[in-house]
Coordinates of C-alpha atoms in Angstrom, one line a residue:
M1152 CA 0.1 0.1 -0.1
E1153 CA 2.7 2.5 0.8
W1154 CA 4.3 1.9 -2.7
L1155 CA 0.9 2.3 -4.6
V1156 CA 0.9 6.1 -3.0
T1157 CA 4.4 6.8 -4.0
V1158 CA 3.1 5.2 -7.4
I1159 CA 0.5 7.7 -7.6
G1160 CA 2.4 10.6 -6.3
A1161 CA 4.7 9.8 -9.4
A1162 CA 2.4 9.7 -11.5
L1163 CA 0.8 13.0 -10.7
V1164 CA 4.0 14.2 -11.2
L1165 CA 4.8 13.0 -14.4
I1166 CA 1.4 13.8 -16.0
I1167 CA 1.9 17.6 -14.7
L1168 CA 5.4 17.6 -16.7
R1169 CA 3.7 16.2 -19.7
D1170 CA 1.1 19.1 -19.7
V1171 CA 4.0 22.3 -19.1
F1172 CA 6.1 20.1 -21.9
H1173 CA 3.3 20.4 -24.5
T1174 CA 2.3 24.1 -23.0
L1175 CA 5.6 25.6 -23.3
W1176 CA 8.3 23.7 -25.5
H1177 CA 6.1 21.7 -28.3
P1178 CA 4.8 24.6 -30.3
T1179 CA 2.5 22.4 -32.6
R1180 CA 0.8 21.0 -29.2
H1181 CA -1.7 22.5 -26.5
G1182 CA -1.4 20.9 -23.0
G1183 CA -4.4 19.1 -22.0
L1184 CA -4.4 21.3 -18.5
S1185 CA -3.9 24.6 -19.9
R1186 CA -6.4 23.9 -22.8
L1187 CA -9.1 23.4 -20.3
V1188 CA -8.4 26.0 -18.2
M1189 CA -7.9 28.7 -20.5
T1190 CA -11.1 27.6 -22.6
L1191 CA -13.1 27.0 -19.3
L1192 CA -12.1 30.7 -18.0
W1193 CA -12.7 32.0 -21.7
R1194 CA -16.5 30.9 -22.1
L1195 CA -17.6 31.9 -18.4
S1196 CA -16.1 35.4 -18.8
T1197 CA -17.7 36.0 -22.5
R1198 CA -21.3 34.1 -21.5
G1199 CA -23.7 37.1 -21.8
R1200 CA -21.3 39.6 -23.4
K1201 CA -22.4 42.1 -21.0
S1202 CA -18.6 42.9 -19.7
R1203 CA -16.0 43.1 -22.0
R1204 CA -13.8 43.4 -19.0
A1205 CA -14.6 40.3 -17.7
A1206 CA -13.4 38.9 -21.0
G1207 CA -10.0 40.9 -20.8
L1208 CA -9.2 39.3 -17.7
A1209 CA -9.6 35.5 -18.8
G1210 CA -6.1 35.3 -20.4
P1211 CA -4.2 36.8 -18.1
V1212 CA -6.1 35.0 -15.0
G1213 CA -6.0 31.6 -16.8
M1214 CA -2.4 31.8 -17.3
V1215 CA -1.6 32.6 -13.4
T1216 CA -4.3 29.5 -12.6
V1217 CA -2.5 27.3 -14.8
V1218 CA 0.8 27.8 -13.5
A1219 CA -0.5 27.7 -9.7
T1220 CA -2.4 24.5 -10.8
W1221 CA 1.0 22.9 -12.2
A1222 CA 3.2 24.2 -9.0
C1223 CA 0.1 22.5 -6.7
A1224 CA 0.0 19.7 -8.3
V1225 CA 3.6 18.9 -8.3
A1226 CA 3.6 19.8 -4.7
V1227 CA 1.1 17.1 -3.9
G1228 CA 2.5 14.7 -6.0
W1229 CA 5.7 14.8 -4.4
A1230 CA 4.2 14.4 -1.0
L1231 CA 2.3 11.6 -2.2
I1232 CA 6.0 9.9 -3.1
Y1233 CA 7.5 10.9 0.8
W1234 CA 4.4 10.2 3.2
P1235 CA 4.3 6.5 3.3
H1236 CA 7.9 6.6 3.8
M1237 CA 8.1 8.7 6.9
P1238 CA 9.2 9.0 9.5
E1239 CA 11.9 5.9 8.8
A1240 CA 13.2 7.3 6.0
F1241 CA 14.0 10.5 7.0
S1242 CA 15.8 12.8 9.9
F1243 CA 14.3 15.2 12.0
S1244 CA 16.1 17.9 13.4
G1245 CA 15.9 17.5 17.5
A1246 CA 13.5 19.8 18.1
L1247 CA 11.2 17.8 15.6
K1248 CA 9.4 14.5 17.3
P1249 CA 9.6 11.9 14.2
S1250 CA 6.4 10.0 15.6
E1251 CA 4.9 13.6 15.4
H1252 CA 5.8 14.9 12.0
S1253 CA 5.2 12.2 10.1
G1254 CA 1.6 12.7 8.5
P1255 CA 0.3 14.1 5.1
V1256 CA 0.5 17.7 6.8
D1257 CA 4.4 17.1 7.3
A1258 CA 5.0 15.5 4.1
M1259 CA 3.1 18.7 2.1
Y1260 CA 5.4 20.9 3.9
L1261 CA 8.4 18.9 3.1
S1262 CA 7.5 19.1 -0.6
L1263 CA 7.1 22.9 -0.9
V1264 CA 9.9 23.6 0.8
T1265 CA 11.8 21.4 -1.3
V1266 CA 10.0 22.7 -5.1
A1267 CA 10.5 26.6 -4.0
T1268 CA 14.1 25.5 -3.1
L1269 CA 14.7 26.9 0.4
G1270 CA 16.1 23.7 1.9
L1271 CA 15.4 24.3 5.8
G1272 CA 16.4 21.1 6.5
D1273 CA 14.7 20.8 9.4
I1274 CA 13.2 17.7 8.2
A1275 CA 15.7 15.6 5.4
P1276 CA 15.8 12.5 3.3
S1277 CA 17.8 9.7 4.6
A1278 CA 17.3 6.9 2.5
D1279 CA 19.7 6.7 -0.6
W1280 CA 16.7 6.3 -2.9
L1281 CA 14.6 9.7 -1.3
R1282 CA 18.2 11.8 -1.1
I1283 CA 18.3 11.7 -4.9
I1284 CA 14.2 12.2 -5.5
A1285 CA 14.1 15.1 -3.6
P1286 CA 16.9 17.3 -5.6
L1287 CA 15.0 16.6 -8.7
E1288 CA 11.9 17.8 -7.1
A1289 CA 13.8 21.1 -6.5
L1290 CA 14.8 21.3 -10.1
V1291 CA 11.5 20.6 -11.3
G1292 CA 10.1 23.6 -9.0
F1293 CA 13.5 25.8 -10.7
A1294 CA 12.4 24.5 -13.9
L1295 CA 8.9 25.6 -13.6
L1296 CA 9.7 29.0 -12.5
T1297 CA 12.0 29.5 -15.8
A1298 CA 9.1 28.2 -17.8
T1299 CA 6.8 30.6 -16.7
V1300 CA 9.1 33.6 -17.5
S1301 CA 9.6 32.5 -20.8
W1302 CA 6.0 31.7 -21.4
I1303 CA 5.4 35.1 -20.7
L1304 CA 8.1 36.9 -22.5
G1305 CA 7.1 34.7 -25.2
I1306 CA 3.2 35.4 -25.3
Y1307 CA 2.9 39.0 -24.6
P1308 CA 5.1 39.9 -28.1
A1309 CA 2.8 37.4 -30.0
L1310 CA -0.1 39.6 -28.9
A1311 CA 1.7 42.8 -29.5
R1312 CA 2.1 41.4 -32.9
R1313 CA -1.2 40.4 -33.5
R1314 CA -2.5 43.7 -32.4
A1315 CA -0.4 46.0 -34.6
L1316 CA -1.6 43.6 -37.2
A1317 CA -5.1 44.6 -36.6
L1318 CA -4.2 48.5 -36.4
R1319 CA -2.3 48.0 -39.6
I1320 CA -5.9 46.7 -41.6
S1321 CA -7.6 49.6 -39.6
Q1322 CA -5.9 52.3 -41.0
L1323 CA -6.3 50.8 -44.1
R1324 CA -9.9 50.2 -43.5
R1325 CA -10.0 54.2 -43.0
A1326 CA -7.7 54.7 -45.8
D1327 CA -10.2 53.0 -48.3
P1328 CA -7.6 52.6 -51.2
A1329 CA -9.5 52.6 -54.3
A1330 CA -9.3 49.5 -56.9
G1331 CA -7.2 51.9 -58.8
D1332 CA -4.7 52.6 -55.9
L1333 CA -4.2 48.3 -55.5
A1334 CA -3.2 48.3 -58.9
S1335 CA 0.3 49.4 -58.6
E1336 CA 3.8 48.1 -57.2
A1337 CA 3.4 49.9 -53.8
G1338 CA -0.5 48.4 -53.6
G1339 CA 0.7 45.1 -54.5
A1340 CA 3.7 45.9 -51.6
V1341 CA 0.7 46.7 -49.3
L1342 CA -0.9 43.4 -49.8
D1343 CA 2.2 41.5 -49.7
Q1344 CA 3.3 43.1 -46.3
L1345 CA -0.1 41.9 -45.0
A1346 CA 0.2 39.1 -46.4
A1347 CA 3.5 38.3 -44.1
D1348 CA 2.2 39.3 -41.1
I1349 CA -1.1 37.4 -41.2
A1350 CA 1.4 34.5 -41.7
R1351 CA 2.8 35.4 -38.4
A1352 CA 0.4 35.6 -36.7
C1353 CA -0.9 32.0 -37.9
V1354 CA 2.6 30.9 -36.5
D1355 CA 1.7 32.8 -33.2
F1356 CA -1.6 30.8 -33.0
L1357 CA 0.1 27.9 -33.3
Q1358 CA 3.0 28.3 -31.2
Y1359 CA 1.0 29.9 -28.1
P1360 CA -2.2 29.0 -28.7
E1361 CA -3.6 30.7 -25.1
S1362 CA -3.0 34.0 -27.0
Y1363 CA -6.6 33.3 -28.4
Y1364 CA -7.9 33.6 -24.8
F1365 CA -6.4 37.2 -24.7
H1366 CA -9.2 39.6 -25.4
D1367 CA -7.7 42.4 -27.9
G1368 CA -9.5 45.4 -26.8
P1369 CA -11.2 48.5 -28.9
S1370 CA -12.2 47.2 -32.6
D1371 CA -8.9 49.0 -34.1
I1372 CA -6.8 46.9 -32.5
S1373 CA -9.0 43.3 -32.7
L1374 CA -7.7 41.3 -34.9
A1375 CA -10.9 39.5 -35.4
L1376 CA -13.0 42.3 -36.5
N1377 CA -10.4 43.3 -38.7
L1378 CA -9.6 40.2 -41.2
G1379 CA -12.7 40.8 -43.2
Y1380 CA -11.3 43.6 -44.4
A1381 CA -8.4 42.1 -45.5
A1382 CA -10.5 39.4 -47.6
D1383 CA -12.3 42.2 -49.2
L1384 CA -8.9 43.8 -50.4
A1385 CA -7.4 40.3 -51.1
K1386 CA -11.0 40.0 -53.3
Q1387 CA -10.8 43.6 -55.1
A1388 CA -6.8 43.3 -55.5
R1389 CA -7.5 40.0 -57.3
L1390 CA -10.1 41.3 -59.9
T1391 CA -7.6 44.7 -61.2
D1392 CA -5.0 44.2 -64.2
H1393 CA -1.9 44.5 -62.6
S1394 CA -0.1 41.3 -62.5
G1395 CA 1.6 41.9 -59.3
A1396 CA -1.2 43.4 -57.5
R1397 CA -3.0 39.9 -58.1
V1398 CA 0.0 37.8 -57.0
A1399 CA 0.0 39.4 -53.9
A1400 CA -3.6 39.2 -53.4
A1401 CA -3.4 35.8 -54.2
V1402 CA -1.0 35.4 -51.1
L1403 CA -2.7 37.3 -49.0
A1404 CA -6.0 35.1 -49.4
A1405 CA -3.7 31.9 -48.9
S1406 CA -2.4 33.6 -46.0
L1407 CA -6.0 33.9 -44.6
D1408 CA -7.2 30.3 -45.7
D1409 CA -4.1 29.1 -43.4
L1410 CA -5.3 31.1 -40.2
A1411 CA -9.1 30.3 -40.8
A1412 CA -7.5 26.4 -40.8
V1413 CA -5.8 26.9 -37.4
L1414 CA -8.8 29.0 -35.9
D1415 CA -10.9 26.5 -37.1
E1416 CA -9.2 23.2 -35.7
R1417 CA -7.8 24.7 -32.6
F1418 CA -10.1 27.0 -31.4
L1419 CA -13.6 27.7 -33.4
H1420 CA -14.5 23.7 -34.6
T1421 CA -17.1 25.1 -37.3
V1422 CA -15.9 23.1 -40.3
G1423 CA -17.3 26.1 -42.3
T1424 CA -15.4 27.9 -45.1
R1425 CA -13.3 30.7 -44.4
Q1426 CA -15.7 33.6 -44.8
Q1427 CA -18.4 31.4 -42.0
I1428 CA -15.0 30.8 -40.0
L1429 CA -13.7 34.6 -40.0
A1430 CA -17.1 35.1 -38.7
A1431 CA -17.6 32.9 -36.2
Y1432 CA -13.8 34.3 -34.9
A1433 CA -15.2 37.8 -34.7
H1434 CA -18.6 36.6 -32.5
D1435 CA -16.1 34.8 -30.1
Q1436 CA -13.6 37.5 -29.9
G1437 CA -16.8 40.0 -29.2
G1438 CA -18.3 40.7 -32.8
H1439 CA -22.0 41.5 -33.3

């Protein structure tokens, strides 16, 4: 029975480490736990469409919740590894009586102290295998900290790129270029750059799928509410006589198709056309 509890604890730790790996270090995957937490908070925050403030908090609160869940689950897992072997496999300081400090609370205390790399030393493993296992928990705790910082440093630049793209499309809409303006080298260059930026946004959704659950805010910086105009530009430019503009428009349309495919496969699940997917994306992000 003692070893069964230890195996359960080890399994819990491995499950969390797998989720961390797929969330942070496997760009084309999305960790199951992080996806569940972020999706749930997003659905709760956007229910009823009464408050954009709640939707704006979904992403940051979701990230904090995911990281806290990882840390707590790892601590519980290692506590389950320690608990069945207390007190005989541990040494205690002179102020502690082993028989009185060998319960689940003490195992959790030891786990938290270890994962936080505090190393107080009042309870320390004495069995050889535990003297190896305990430092591994400290390494996992340090890895969680650095991974969280890396996650934040990666996801916020992706959000900035997405909002800059939305602002660029909004500026084009306000400029309202005519078909004759698009049928030129300058018009083709604008469309080509737009296609490149949309392709970059597509990659960001693949590498940082959690960024989907960050609400963009006003319509000028909301990609979901501006993609429709980019599609209109591509359609308009493909009807011009300028070969460069037509090629750029075709690339832009392909970029929009790729982005719609990623959005639908990972988040929306409409199995519809590009127009239907982009409309669903706008609705899910606060469009009407």
